[in-house]
Short mmCIF file of C-alpha atoms and ligand atoms in Angstrom, two decimals:
data_model
loop_
_atom_site.label_atom_id
_atom_site.label_comp_id
_atom_site.label_asym_id
_atom_site.label_seq_id
_atom_site.Cartn_x
_atom_site.Cartn_y
_atom_site.Cartn_z
CA MET A 1 90.95 163.28 -114.01
CA LYS A 2 89.10 166.43 -111.91
CA TYR A 3 89.67 168.41 -114.59
CA LEU A 4 86.51 168.70 -117.79
CA ASP A 5 89.96 169.51 -119.94
CA GLU A 6 91.27 166.42 -119.31
CA TYR A 7 88.14 164.61 -120.35
CA ARG A 8 88.66 166.40 -123.82
CA ASP A 9 92.99 165.78 -123.92
CA ALA A 10 94.32 164.03 -127.14
CA ARG A 11 96.90 162.37 -125.16
CA ILE A 12 94.90 160.27 -123.37
CA ALA A 13 92.68 159.19 -126.08
CA ARG A 14 95.22 158.52 -128.40
CA ALA A 15 96.51 155.89 -125.36
CA LEU A 16 92.41 155.52 -125.06
CA LEU A 17 92.53 154.41 -128.83
CA ALA A 18 95.03 152.23 -128.48
CA GLU A 19 94.35 149.94 -126.41
CA ILE A 20 91.21 149.23 -127.42
CA ALA A 21 93.32 148.25 -130.75
CA GLN A 22 95.55 146.13 -128.81
CA GLU A 23 92.29 143.85 -127.01
CA VAL A 24 89.51 143.87 -129.54
CA ARG A 25 89.03 140.77 -131.43
CA GLY A 26 85.43 140.52 -133.06
CA HIS A 27 83.42 142.62 -134.32
CA TRP A 28 81.23 144.34 -132.20
CA VAL A 29 78.24 146.30 -132.68
CA LEU A 30 77.51 149.05 -129.79
CA MET A 31 75.22 151.05 -129.27
CA GLU A 32 75.27 154.32 -127.50
CA ILE A 33 71.82 155.64 -125.39
CA CYS A 34 71.89 159.26 -125.53
CA GLY A 35 71.90 161.94 -128.17
CA GLY A 36 74.61 163.78 -126.28
CA GLN A 37 77.10 160.60 -126.68
CA THR A 38 76.34 160.49 -130.17
CA HIS A 39 76.59 164.32 -130.78
CA THR A 40 80.05 164.15 -128.96
CA ILE A 41 80.90 160.74 -131.12
CA MET A 42 80.27 162.50 -134.43
CA ARG A 43 82.35 165.94 -133.39
CA TYR A 44 85.45 164.24 -132.23
CA GLY A 45 85.12 161.69 -134.92
CA LEU A 46 85.85 159.59 -132.33
CA ASP A 47 83.40 155.80 -134.90
CA GLU A 48 86.48 157.34 -137.89
CA LEU A 49 89.25 157.10 -135.12
CA LEU A 50 87.86 153.69 -133.50
CA PRO A 51 89.37 150.23 -135.00
CA LYS A 52 87.35 149.13 -138.08
CA ASN A 53 86.00 146.19 -136.12
CA ILE A 54 83.73 148.44 -133.51
CA GLU A 55 81.42 149.95 -135.36
CA LEU A 56 79.00 152.49 -133.29
CA VAL A 57 75.15 152.78 -133.86
CA HIS A 58 72.73 155.26 -132.78
CA GLY A 59 70.18 155.42 -130.10
CA PRO A 60 66.39 156.94 -128.86
CA GLY A 61 67.99 158.30 -126.46
CA CYS A 62 66.70 161.98 -126.96
CA PRO A 63 64.05 163.00 -125.68
CA VAL A 64 62.55 165.59 -128.48
CA CYS A 65 62.55 163.05 -130.77
CA VAL A 66 60.69 160.34 -129.28
CA THR A 67 58.22 162.35 -129.01
CA PRO A 68 55.25 161.31 -130.28
CA LEU A 69 53.17 163.35 -132.97
CA GLU A 70 49.80 163.42 -131.42
CA THR A 71 51.40 164.97 -128.40
CA ILE A 72 53.18 168.11 -130.01
CA ASP A 73 49.78 167.96 -131.90
CA LYS A 74 48.60 168.67 -128.10
CA ALA A 75 50.44 171.26 -127.62
CA LEU A 76 49.74 172.97 -131.00
CA GLU A 77 45.98 172.91 -129.38
CA LEU A 78 47.01 174.43 -126.48
CA ALA A 79 48.89 176.72 -127.65
CA SER A 80 46.72 178.35 -129.91
CA ARG A 81 44.26 179.15 -127.11
CA PRO A 82 43.71 182.58 -126.02
CA ASP A 83 43.43 181.77 -122.59
CA ILE A 84 46.57 179.37 -122.22
CA ILE A 85 50.25 180.29 -122.31
CA LEU A 86 52.21 177.29 -123.32
CA VAL A 87 55.47 176.80 -121.74
CA SER A 88 58.72 175.02 -122.97
CA TYR A 89 62.26 174.31 -122.80
CA GLY A 90 63.34 175.97 -126.77
CA ASP A 91 64.60 172.55 -128.30
CA MET A 92 61.16 172.24 -128.83
CA LEU A 93 59.61 175.00 -130.97
CA ARG A 94 60.44 173.81 -133.56
CA VAL A 95 59.65 170.12 -133.15
CA PRO A 96 56.34 169.36 -136.26
CA GLY A 97 53.48 168.57 -135.69
CA SER A 98 51.24 167.17 -137.96
CA THR A 99 50.41 170.84 -139.53
CA ASN A 100 52.90 173.26 -137.61
CA ASP A 101 55.45 174.18 -135.00
CA LEU A 102 55.14 176.09 -131.96
CA PHE A 103 57.01 178.53 -133.22
CA THR A 104 54.52 178.84 -135.90
CA ILE A 105 51.88 179.45 -133.14
CA LYS A 106 53.70 181.71 -131.40
CA ALA A 107 54.72 184.12 -134.68
CA LYS A 108 50.47 183.93 -135.36
CA GLY A 109 49.70 185.52 -131.61
CA GLY A 110 49.95 182.38 -129.65
CA ASP A 111 51.56 183.17 -126.22
CA VAL A 112 54.32 180.44 -126.41
CA ARG A 113 57.21 180.94 -124.07
CA VAL A 114 60.11 179.43 -123.66
CA VAL A 115 62.21 178.27 -120.02
CA TYR A 116 65.19 176.89 -118.61
CA SER A 117 63.01 175.26 -115.67
CA PRO A 118 59.73 174.18 -114.59
CA THR A 119 60.46 176.09 -111.57
CA GLU A 120 60.48 179.10 -114.28
CA ALA A 121 56.34 177.87 -115.63
CA LEU A 122 55.45 177.57 -112.07
CA LYS A 123 56.87 180.99 -111.72
CA ILE A 124 54.90 182.54 -115.18
CA ALA A 125 51.50 180.33 -113.51
CA ARG A 126 51.48 182.49 -110.20
CA GLN A 127 52.67 185.94 -112.30
CA ASN A 128 48.43 185.43 -114.37
CA PRO A 129 46.03 183.69 -112.04
CA GLY A 130 43.44 184.04 -114.32
CA ARG A 131 45.22 182.49 -117.08
CA GLY A 132 45.75 178.20 -117.75
CA VAL A 133 49.66 177.69 -117.76
CA VAL A 134 50.56 174.34 -118.88
CA PHE A 135 54.19 173.15 -119.36
CA LEU A 136 55.82 170.54 -121.98
CA ALA A 137 56.91 168.04 -119.85
CA VAL A 138 59.25 165.85 -121.80
CA GLY A 139 62.41 163.72 -121.25
CA PHE A 140 63.63 160.45 -119.68
CA GLU A 141 64.50 159.83 -116.50
CA THR A 142 67.18 162.71 -115.57
CA THR A 143 64.41 165.71 -116.32
CA ALA A 144 61.35 164.31 -114.79
CA PRO A 145 62.38 164.77 -110.17
CA ALA A 146 62.41 168.88 -111.70
CA ASN A 147 59.02 167.70 -113.30
CA ALA A 148 57.30 166.06 -111.04
CA MET A 149 59.11 168.59 -107.78
CA ALA A 150 56.95 171.57 -109.69
CA VAL A 151 53.70 169.95 -109.81
CA TRP A 152 54.28 168.34 -106.31
CA GLN A 153 54.58 172.21 -105.58
CA ALA A 154 51.75 173.58 -107.31
CA LYS A 155 49.71 171.33 -105.06
CA GLU A 156 51.23 172.74 -101.94
CA GLU A 157 50.41 176.02 -102.98
CA LYS A 158 46.90 175.26 -104.31
CA ILE A 159 48.18 176.63 -107.40
CA HIS A 160 45.42 175.41 -109.38
CA ASN A 161 46.26 177.26 -113.23
CA PHE A 162 49.30 175.55 -112.95
CA SER A 163 49.38 171.46 -115.65
CA VAL A 164 52.01 169.52 -117.77
CA LEU A 165 51.48 168.26 -120.90
CA VAL A 166 53.55 165.01 -120.26
CA SER A 167 55.61 162.89 -122.34
CA HIS A 168 58.12 161.36 -119.97
CA VAL A 169 60.16 158.10 -121.44
CA LEU A 170 61.96 155.16 -119.14
CA VAL A 171 65.29 154.07 -120.90
CA PRO A 172 65.37 150.79 -119.75
CA PRO A 173 61.95 149.28 -121.33
CA ALA A 174 63.26 151.46 -124.52
CA ILE A 175 67.04 148.79 -123.95
CA ARG A 176 64.23 145.76 -123.88
CA ALA A 177 62.47 146.55 -127.03
CA LEU A 178 65.31 146.81 -129.65
CA MET A 179 67.00 142.94 -127.63
CA THR A 180 64.03 141.26 -128.55
CA SER A 181 63.76 142.97 -131.90
CA SER A 182 64.82 140.23 -134.57
CA GLU A 183 66.78 143.02 -136.42
CA CYS A 184 68.74 143.88 -133.14
CA ARG A 185 72.55 143.48 -133.52
CA VAL A 186 73.61 145.34 -130.65
CA ASN A 187 76.14 143.84 -128.53
CA GLY A 188 76.90 145.71 -126.10
CA PHE A 189 75.26 149.36 -124.75
CA ILE A 190 76.90 152.44 -123.25
CA ALA A 191 73.89 153.52 -121.25
CA PRO A 192 73.24 157.45 -120.61
CA GLY A 193 75.31 159.39 -117.60
CA HIS A 194 72.49 161.95 -117.20
CA VAL A 195 69.85 159.17 -116.50
CA CYS A 196 71.74 157.05 -114.35
CA THR A 197 72.88 160.17 -112.34
CA VAL A 198 68.90 159.92 -111.51
CA MET A 199 68.32 155.98 -111.48
CA GLY A 200 71.52 154.33 -110.74
CA TYR A 201 72.46 151.63 -113.02
CA GLU A 202 71.32 148.73 -110.58
CA GLU A 203 67.92 148.83 -112.80
CA TYR A 204 70.27 147.74 -115.72
CA GLU A 205 71.41 144.57 -113.81
CA ALA A 206 68.31 142.40 -115.29
CA LEU A 207 68.75 143.10 -118.92
CA VAL A 208 72.67 142.32 -118.13
CA ARG A 209 70.96 138.93 -117.20
CA ASP A 210 68.22 138.31 -119.65
CA PHE A 211 70.12 138.81 -122.64
CA ARG A 212 73.97 138.68 -121.60
CA VAL A 213 74.54 141.95 -122.79
CA PRO A 214 77.16 144.25 -121.22
CA ILE A 215 75.97 147.54 -120.71
CA VAL A 216 78.27 150.46 -119.81
CA VAL A 217 77.02 153.77 -117.48
CA GLY A 218 79.14 156.11 -119.60
CA GLY A 219 79.86 159.94 -119.66
CA PHE A 220 79.72 162.57 -122.39
CA GLU A 221 83.40 163.74 -123.12
CA PRO A 222 85.58 162.13 -126.05
CA VAL A 223 87.55 160.68 -123.00
CA ASP A 224 84.59 159.38 -121.25
CA LEU A 225 83.57 157.25 -124.20
CA LEU A 226 86.34 155.49 -125.50
CA GLU A 227 87.01 154.81 -121.77
CA ALA A 228 83.55 153.38 -122.23
CA VAL A 229 84.03 151.41 -125.31
CA LEU A 230 87.22 149.78 -123.45
CA MET A 231 85.28 148.57 -120.42
CA LEU A 232 82.78 146.97 -123.53
CA VAL A 233 85.53 145.55 -125.80
CA ARG A 234 87.48 143.59 -122.64
CA GLN A 235 84.24 141.92 -121.62
CA LEU A 236 82.74 140.96 -125.00
CA GLU A 237 86.45 139.63 -126.09
CA LYS A 238 86.47 137.73 -122.32
CA GLY A 239 82.23 136.31 -123.12
CA GLU A 240 81.19 138.20 -119.59
CA ALA A 241 78.20 140.43 -119.94
CA ARG A 242 78.33 143.16 -116.76
CA ALA A 243 76.39 146.00 -115.96
CA GLU A 244 79.92 148.77 -114.90
CA ASN A 245 79.89 152.20 -114.48
CA GLN A 246 83.12 154.50 -116.41
CA TYR A 247 81.17 157.32 -115.34
CA VAL A 248 81.79 157.12 -111.49
CA ARG A 249 82.56 160.97 -111.39
CA SER A 250 78.49 161.28 -111.62
CA VAL A 251 76.83 158.32 -110.76
CA ASN A 252 76.75 156.08 -108.24
CA TYR A 253 74.46 152.44 -108.27
CA GLU A 254 71.95 152.97 -106.18
CA GLY A 255 71.07 156.60 -107.81
CA ASN A 256 69.43 159.48 -106.50
CA LEU A 257 67.02 157.86 -104.35
CA PRO A 258 64.83 161.69 -103.19
CA ALA A 259 64.54 162.85 -106.60
CA GLN A 260 63.27 158.78 -107.27
CA ARG A 261 61.01 159.39 -104.29
CA VAL A 262 59.05 162.19 -105.77
CA VAL A 263 59.09 160.72 -109.04
CA LYS A 264 56.91 157.87 -107.78
CA GLU A 265 54.60 160.42 -105.80
CA VAL A 266 53.55 162.73 -109.17
CA PHE A 267 53.75 159.78 -112.01
CA GLU A 268 53.04 156.24 -112.42
CA ILE A 269 54.91 153.85 -115.25
CA VAL A 270 52.66 153.47 -118.31
CA ASP A 271 52.81 151.72 -121.48
CA GLN A 272 54.36 154.25 -123.64
CA LYS A 273 54.16 155.86 -127.33
CA TRP A 274 57.81 156.36 -128.76
CA ARG A 275 57.94 158.35 -131.94
CA GLY A 276 58.33 156.48 -134.71
CA ILE A 277 58.71 153.13 -132.83
CA GLY A 278 55.72 152.87 -131.66
CA THR A 279 54.04 151.69 -128.15
CA ILE A 280 56.71 149.60 -125.79
CA PRO A 281 55.21 148.46 -123.17
CA ALA A 282 55.58 149.94 -119.58
CA SER A 283 58.59 153.10 -120.41
CA GLY A 284 56.98 155.83 -119.79
CA LEU A 285 55.43 158.24 -116.77
CA ARG A 286 51.95 159.72 -116.41
CA VAL A 287 50.14 161.69 -113.49
CA ARG A 288 48.94 160.10 -111.08
CA ASP A 289 45.36 160.33 -110.02
CA ALA A 290 46.42 162.12 -106.85
CA TYR A 291 47.99 165.12 -109.04
CA GLY A 292 45.50 164.20 -111.99
CA ASP A 293 44.18 168.31 -111.43
CA TYR A 294 47.63 169.12 -113.05
CA ASP A 295 47.84 166.84 -115.47
CA ALA A 296 46.57 168.45 -118.67
CA SER A 297 45.16 165.85 -121.15
CA ARG A 298 43.01 165.13 -118.58
CA ILE A 299 42.20 168.84 -117.68
CA TYR A 300 41.62 170.29 -121.35
CA GLY A 301 40.40 166.85 -122.77
CA LEU A 302 42.99 166.01 -125.52
CA ALA A 303 43.19 162.40 -124.95
CA SER A 304 41.34 161.69 -127.90
CA ILE A 305 44.19 163.65 -130.75
CA THR A 306 45.80 161.13 -132.30
CA ALA A 307 48.29 161.52 -135.75
CA GLU A 308 50.55 159.84 -138.01
CA GLU A 309 53.89 159.66 -138.65
CA PRO A 310 54.85 161.40 -141.56
CA ALA A 311 55.59 158.29 -144.55
CA GLU A 312 59.14 159.76 -146.17
CA CYS A 313 61.10 159.94 -142.25
CA ILE A 314 63.00 156.98 -141.47
CA SER A 315 63.35 158.27 -137.86
CA ALA A 316 62.33 155.05 -136.12
CA LYS A 317 65.36 152.92 -138.20
CA VAL A 318 67.75 155.97 -136.94
CA LEU A 319 66.64 155.84 -133.40
CA GLN A 320 66.96 151.91 -133.32
CA GLY A 321 70.54 152.34 -134.92
CA LEU A 322 69.52 150.01 -138.21
CA LYS A 323 69.85 152.98 -140.63
CA LYS A 324 72.35 155.38 -140.29
CA PRO A 325 70.73 159.10 -140.90
CA THR A 326 72.85 159.64 -144.14
CA ASP A 327 70.89 156.06 -145.27
CA CYS A 328 67.52 158.52 -145.53
CA PRO A 329 66.03 160.07 -148.78
CA ALA A 330 65.55 163.20 -147.41
CA PHE A 331 68.66 164.14 -145.34
CA GLY A 332 70.34 167.54 -146.25
CA MET A 333 68.26 167.56 -148.80
CA ARG A 334 64.21 167.75 -148.40
CA CYS A 335 65.58 167.92 -144.33
CA THR A 336 67.75 170.17 -142.78
CA PRO A 337 67.51 171.74 -139.71
CA HIS A 338 65.94 175.15 -140.89
CA ASN A 339 63.31 172.56 -142.91
CA PRO A 340 62.80 169.67 -140.47
CA LEU A 341 61.01 166.80 -141.63
CA GLY A 342 61.26 164.82 -138.76
CA ALA A 343 62.73 165.62 -135.05
CA PRO A 344 65.97 163.95 -135.04
CA MET A 345 67.25 166.94 -137.49
CA VAL A 346 65.85 169.66 -134.91
CA SER A 347 67.08 168.54 -131.54
CA SER A 348 70.31 169.52 -130.45
CA GLU A 349 70.71 165.78 -129.30
CA GLY A 350 69.13 164.47 -132.79
CA ALA A 351 71.23 161.92 -134.90
CA CYS A 352 70.53 163.25 -137.65
CA ALA A 353 71.67 166.76 -136.81
CA ALA A 354 74.62 165.69 -135.68
CA TYR A 355 75.51 163.73 -138.94
CA TYR A 356 74.24 167.48 -140.96
CA ASN A 357 76.66 169.02 -138.24
CA TYR A 358 79.21 166.90 -138.77
CA ARG A 359 79.68 164.16 -141.84
CA ARG A 360 76.97 165.55 -144.37
CA ASP A 361 79.52 164.75 -146.60
CA LEU A 362 78.34 161.58 -146.40
CA ALA A 363 75.02 161.68 -147.14
CA VAL A 364 73.94 159.59 -150.77
CA ARG A 365 73.50 161.48 -153.59
S1 SF4 B 1 67.06 162.72 -142.17
FE1 SF4 B 1 64.89 163.73 -141.53
S2 SF4 B 1 63.61 162.45 -142.38
FE2 SF4 B 1 65.02 161.79 -142.98
S3 SF4 B 1 65.22 160.31 -140.68
FE3 SF4 B 1 66.33 162.29 -140.21
S4 SF4 B 1 64.73 163.76 -139.50
FE4 SF4 B 1 64.08 161.88 -140.71
#
C-alpha cells in the first residue's frame, strides 16, 4: 500500500477483522503502548469490532501524561519569573501542576510561548539575548533527537541564554516494569511506530526473550493496528514470541543511527519518575555534565521542587492498562478536557481524552 487512504480502507479493515476472527482461539490481552494508537482505536471503534476474546488495554505512551508533576511545577516556577521566557509545545499548557497550569501563568502576564519545534525555541533565544529562554523538552525517544540537536547547536553557536527543562522517557524500560508487575495481564504489545522510527526494534528482543512476550511494532492507522493485532494473534496462537515489524514503511531493525548518536552525545540514561507510576530504573534521559550549562534544572536550582499526585486521579492504573478511564469516578464529571484533574484528560494522546471524545456514554454514573 502506498497512500494514507488505503490504511483507512474499510474493505481492507473488514478482511483483516475476518482473518483475526478465524485465527483467534484463546483470550488475549493486548496493549498498545502509544496514546496516538489509543486514539485511533477509540475513534474507529476497533476495540468493539474485534472478537470478544481480544481485549485491548492502553499503555503509558502519552508523553504529556507521564511527565512528573514536579516537572510541571518547575516549569510554572520558571514561567513566573520576569527574566525568563518559557517555551513549550501547546499540549503542555493545560496540564495541571500542583496549584496551576501554564495557561494561567500566561494569562497573569508570564512570558509563555508555544512552538512546534525546539529550533524555534533556539531562534527565540537568539532574538532575546538579555533573557533566559527555557524549552520544556518532554517526550519519548521520538522527540529526543530534535531536543538533543537544539542543545548541541546552542553549544556550537555559544548561545548562553538557552536551556532545556528535560523530562524524556524510554519505552523498553516501561514495558519491562509493566511485565514485572504482579498485576500485569498483558499477553502481547503493539510497540509505538514513531519511537521505533528513531530507535529501531532491536532493543525489544531482550524483552521478548526475558518475558516470552510477542511485540509487534505498529503504525497509527486503523489498518496498521488491525494488522499488528493479527500478527500478535498468530504468534500467540502458535505459542511463539518474537519481535516483528508491521510498520515497515517507516521502521527498520536498527533505527535512525545518526539520530541515536546525537541523543547519546547530549543525554545520558538515568532512573526516571513517571507521573502516577513512580520511578522506573534507567527509563529516562538527562543532560550530560558536558552540556550542563544548558540544563535548566541545574542552572536555575530547581532540584528541590517535589510534588504529590492528586489522590482522586487513577491515571497510574489507566497508564498501566489496569483500569479503563471510564472506571474513574471523576471521568466526565469532575474531570473533563475543559477542567482536567489529570494529564491523560488533557493531552491529545491521553487515554482519558480519547474515551471522553469517543466513549463518554460508557461512564459509570
Ligand atoms: S478521568 Fe481524569 S481524574 Fe480520572 S484518571 Fe483520567 S485524568 Fe485522572
